[in-house]
PDB file of C-alpha atoms in Angstrom:
ATOM      1  CA  UNK S  88       1.736 -15.638  -6.407  1.00 80.00           C
ATOM      2  CA  UNK S  89       1.284 -11.947  -5.717  1.00 83.00           C
ATOM      3  CA  UNK S  90       4.171  -9.724  -6.720  1.00 89.00           C
ATOM      4  CA  UNK S  91       4.441  -6.144  -5.569  1.00 94.00           C
ATOM      5  CA  UNK S  92       7.128  -4.170  -7.372  1.00 96.00           C
ATOM      6  CA  UNK S  93       8.164  -0.597  -6.680  1.00 98.00           C
ATOM      7  CA  UNK S  94       9.998   1.559  -9.196  1.00 98.00           C
ATOM      8  CA  UNK S  95      10.896   5.158  -9.931  1.00 98.00           C
ATOM      9  CA  UNK S  96      13.428   5.835  -7.223  1.00 98.00           C
ATOM     10  CA  UNK S  97      16.755   7.468  -7.884  1.00 98.00           C
ATOM     11  CA  UNK S  98      19.140  10.267  -7.048  1.00 98.00           C
ATOM     12  CA  UNK S  99      17.771  13.789  -7.200  1.00 98.00           C
ATOM     13  CA  UNK S 100      18.878  17.196  -5.950  1.00 98.00           C
ATOM     14  CA  UNK S 101      17.019  18.941  -3.175  1.00 98.00           C
ATOM     15  CA  UNK S 102      13.990  20.698  -4.580  1.00 98.00           C
ATOM     16  CA  UNK S 103      13.582  18.149  -7.320  1.00 98.00           C
ATOM     17  CA  UNK S 104      10.794  15.694  -8.067  1.00 98.00           C
ATOM     18  CA  UNK S 105      10.313  11.977  -8.509  1.00 98.00           C
ATOM     19  CA  UNK S 106       7.318   9.770  -9.186  1.00 98.00           C
ATOM     20  CA  UNK S 107       7.260   6.356  -7.624  1.00 98.00           C
ATOM     21  CA  UNK S 108       5.138   3.561  -9.031  1.00 98.00           C
ATOM     22  CA  UNK S 109       3.993   0.296  -7.527  1.00 97.00           C
ATOM     23  CA  UNK S 110       2.450  -2.511  -9.510  1.00 96.00           C
ATOM     24  CA  UNK S 111       0.739  -5.516  -8.007  1.00 91.00           C
ATOM     25  CA  UNK S 112       0.332  -8.481 -10.276  1.00 84.00           C
ATOM     26  CA  UNK S 113      -2.202 -11.266  -9.790  1.00 75.00           C
ATOM     27  CA  UNK S 114      -3.974  -9.128  -7.220  1.00 82.00           C
ATOM     28  CA  UNK S 115      -7.563  -7.958  -7.260  1.00 91.00           C
ATOM     29  CA  UNK S 116      -6.136  -4.488  -6.909  1.00 93.00           C
ATOM     30  CA  UNK S 117      -9.409  -2.686  -6.344  1.00 93.00           C
ATOM     31  CA  UNK S 118     -10.036  -4.815  -3.241  1.00 94.00           C
ATOM     32  CA  UNK S 119      -6.895  -3.507  -1.560  1.00 95.00           C
ATOM     33  CA  UNK S 120      -6.051  -0.298   0.204  1.00 96.00           C
ATOM     34  CA  UNK S 121      -2.480   0.759  -0.545  1.00 96.00           C
ATOM     35  CA  UNK S 122       0.240   2.561   1.307  1.00 97.00           C
ATOM     36  CA  UNK S 123       3.714   3.986   0.905  1.00 98.00           C
ATOM     37  CA  UNK S 124       6.243   3.580   3.699  1.00 98.00           C
ATOM     38  CA  UNK S 125       9.880   4.524   4.014  1.00 98.00           C
ATOM     39  CA  UNK S 126      12.876   3.581   6.078  1.00 97.00           C
ATOM     40  CA  UNK S 127      16.079   5.536   6.353  1.00 96.00           C
ATOM     41  CA  UNK S 128      19.305   3.960   7.641  1.00 91.00           C
ATOM     42  CA  UNK S 129      19.238   3.714  11.411  1.00 94.00           C
ATOM     43  CA  UNK S 130      15.617   4.795  11.628  1.00 95.00           C
ATOM     44  CA  UNK S 131      12.339   3.007  12.032  1.00 95.00           C
ATOM     45  CA  UNK S 132      10.015   2.465   9.124  1.00 95.00           C
ATOM     46  CA  UNK S 133       7.357   5.165   8.900  1.00 96.00           C
ATOM     47  CA  UNK S 134       4.130   5.634   7.049  1.00 96.00           C
ATOM     48  CA  UNK S 135       4.347   8.243   4.311  1.00 97.00           C
ATOM     49  CA  UNK S 136       0.959   8.111   2.634  1.00 98.00           C
ATOM     50  CA  UNK S 137      -1.905   5.744   1.981  1.00 97.00           C
ATOM     51  CA  UNK S 138      -5.070   5.538  -0.071  1.00 97.00           C
ATOM     52  CA  UNK S 139      -8.305   3.625   0.355  1.00 96.00           C
ATOM     53  CA  UNK S 140      -9.352   0.968  -2.100  1.00 94.00           C
ATOM     54  CA  UNK S 141     -11.634   3.357  -3.955  1.00 92.00           C
ATOM     55  CA  UNK S 142      -9.172   6.216  -3.860  1.00 91.00           C
ATOM     56  CA  UNK S 143     -11.700   8.313  -1.988  1.00 93.00           C
ATOM     57  CA  UNK S 144      -9.670   8.664   1.178  1.00 95.00           C
ATOM     58  CA  UNK S 145      -6.007   9.500   1.576  1.00 97.00           C
ATOM     59  CA  UNK S 146      -3.559  10.103   4.385  1.00 96.00           C
ATOM     60  CA  UNK S 147      -0.257  11.957   4.469  1.00 97.00           C
ATOM     61  CA  UNK S 148       2.357  12.144   7.166  1.00 97.00           C
ATOM     62  CA  UNK S 149       2.867  15.704   8.366  1.00 97.00           C
ATOM     63  CA  UNK S 150       6.409  15.672   7.010  1.00 97.00           C
ATOM     64  CA  UNK S 151       5.198  15.245   3.404  1.00 98.00           C
ATOM     65  CA  UNK S 152       1.893  17.114   3.358  1.00 98.00           C
ATOM     66  CA  UNK S 153       1.723  19.581   0.519  1.00 97.00           C
ATOM     67  CA  UNK S 154       4.701  17.987  -1.241  1.00 98.00           C
ATOM     68  CA  UNK S 155       3.639  14.401  -1.973  1.00 98.00           C
ATOM     69  CA  UNK S 156       0.521  13.180  -3.763  1.00 98.00           C
ATOM     70  CA  UNK S 157      -0.702   9.602  -3.732  1.00 98.00           C
ATOM     71  CA  UNK S 158      -2.945   8.196  -6.440  1.00 97.00           C
ATOM     72  CA  UNK S 159      -3.991   4.884  -7.892  1.00 97.00           C
ATOM     73  CA  UNK S 160      -5.148   3.519 -11.209  1.00 95.00           C
ATOM     74  CA  UNK S 161      -7.202   0.420 -10.517  1.00 93.00           C
ATOM     75  CA  UNK S 162      -7.428  -0.407 -14.225  1.00 93.00           C
ATOM     76  CA  UNK S 163      -3.632  -0.668 -14.345  1.00 94.00           C
ATOM     77  CA  UNK S 164      -3.128  -2.251 -10.900  1.00 94.00           C
ATOM     78  CA  UNK S 165      -0.772   0.610 -10.156  1.00 96.00           C
ATOM     79  CA  UNK S 166      -0.158   2.922  -7.233  1.00 97.00           C
ATOM     80  CA  UNK S 167       1.736   6.193  -7.569  1.00 98.00           C
ATOM     81  CA  UNK S 168       3.503   8.635  -5.298  1.00 98.00           C
ATOM     82  CA  UNK S 169       4.331  11.994  -6.851  1.00 98.00           C
ATOM     83  CA  UNK S 170       7.037  13.645  -4.774  1.00 98.00           C
ATOM     84  CA  UNK S 171       7.921  17.320  -5.203  1.00 98.00           C
ATOM     85  CA  UNK S 172      10.163  19.766  -3.361  1.00 98.00           C
ATOM     86  CA  UNK S 173      12.248  16.855  -2.153  1.00 98.00           C
ATOM     87  CA  UNK S 174      14.485  17.338   0.861  1.00 98.00           C
ATOM     88  CA  UNK S 175      17.573  15.438   1.998  1.00 97.00           C
ATOM     89  CA  UNK S 176      15.521  14.076   4.906  1.00 97.00           C
ATOM     90  CA  UNK S 177      13.290  12.303   2.370  1.00 98.00           C
ATOM     91  CA  UNK S 178      16.201  10.001   1.589  1.00 98.00           C
ATOM     92  CA  UNK S 179      15.097   6.444   2.350  1.00 98.00           C
ATOM     93  CA  UNK S 180      14.051   3.126   0.912  1.00 98.00           C
ATOM     94  CA  UNK S 181      10.417   3.462  -0.113  1.00 98.00           C
ATOM     95  CA  UNK S 182       8.077   0.489   0.122  1.00 97.00           C
ATOM     96  CA  UNK S 183       4.601  -0.125  -1.196  1.00 96.00           C
ATOM     97  CA  UNK S 184       2.140  -2.247   0.767  1.00 96.00           C
ATOM     98  CA  UNK S 185      -1.237  -3.709  -0.148  1.00 95.00           C
ATOM     99  CA  UNK S 186      -3.805  -4.469   2.530  1.00 95.00           C
ATOM    100  CA  UNK S 187      -7.062  -6.298   1.855  1.00 94.00           C
ATOM    101  CA  UNK S 188     -10.046  -4.107   2.597  1.00 92.00           C
ATOM    102  CA  UNK S 189     -11.156  -0.516   2.245  1.00 92.00           C
ATOM    103  CA  UNK S 190      -9.152   1.186   4.963  1.00 90.00           C
ATOM    104  CA  UNK S 191      -5.986   3.134   4.382  1.00 91.00           C
ATOM    105  CA  UNK S 192      -2.966   1.436   6.048  1.00 89.00           C
ATOM    106  CA  UNK S 193      -1.495   4.263   8.097  1.00 87.00           C
ATOM    107  CA  UNK S 194       0.965   1.980   9.867  1.00 88.00           C
ATOM    108  CA  UNK S 195       2.982  -0.915   8.487  1.00 89.00           C
ATOM    109  CA  UNK S 196       0.583  -3.831   8.050  1.00 89.00           C
ATOM    110  CA  UNK S 197       1.104  -7.170   9.748  1.00 88.00           C
ATOM    111  CA  UNK S 198      -0.818  -8.893   6.981  1.00 90.00           C
ATOM    112  CA  UNK S 199      -0.771  -8.061   3.312  1.00 91.00           C
ATOM    113  CA  UNK S 200       1.698  -7.812   0.485  1.00 93.00           C
ATOM    114  CA  UNK S 201       4.718  -5.587   0.011  1.00 94.00           C
ATOM    115  CA  UNK S 202       7.642  -5.185  -2.301  1.00 93.00           C
ATOM    116  CA  UNK S 203      11.414  -4.987  -1.995  1.00 95.00           C
ATOM    117  CA  UNK S 204      11.476  -1.207  -2.101  1.00 97.00           C
ATOM    118  CA  UNK S 205      12.956   1.496  -4.294  1.00 98.00           C
ATOM    119  CA  UNK S 206      15.730   3.788  -3.090  1.00 98.00           C
ATOM    120  CA  UNK S 207      15.243   7.540  -3.065  1.00 98.00           C
ATOM    121  CA  UNK S 208      18.311   9.673  -2.423  1.00 98.00           C
ATOM    122  CA  UNK S 209      18.067  13.448  -2.199  1.00 98.00           C
ATOM    123  CA  UNK S 210      21.320  15.366  -2.288  1.00 97.00           C
ATOM    124  CA  UNK S 211      21.733  18.782  -0.684  1.00 94.00           C
TER     125      UNK S 211
END
């Protein structure tokens, strides 16, 4: 059974940094494009960033461009999201999703695998 597990969230002051990780066990990781999504209380889930299966293509939401960097290590079945210059509006539950195929999942996938999320809280 595929398990997707996010980690690395926490409480940080505005301007600080965090690195999120996502591991996917029993998955042929290199066959999956990966994405990060977030959902704040009372708001809809939104796409933050995604990366193609090879890592050659990436996408960032306008709200995080220049501050967040997505990367993947296919040898370790791990996806990363380096977050810098964090703002209070980045506060949300962050989810990782895996979608079979090469294309970056810009929107929340209807088919694939995802984890339970990791909470990021940015204080002002």
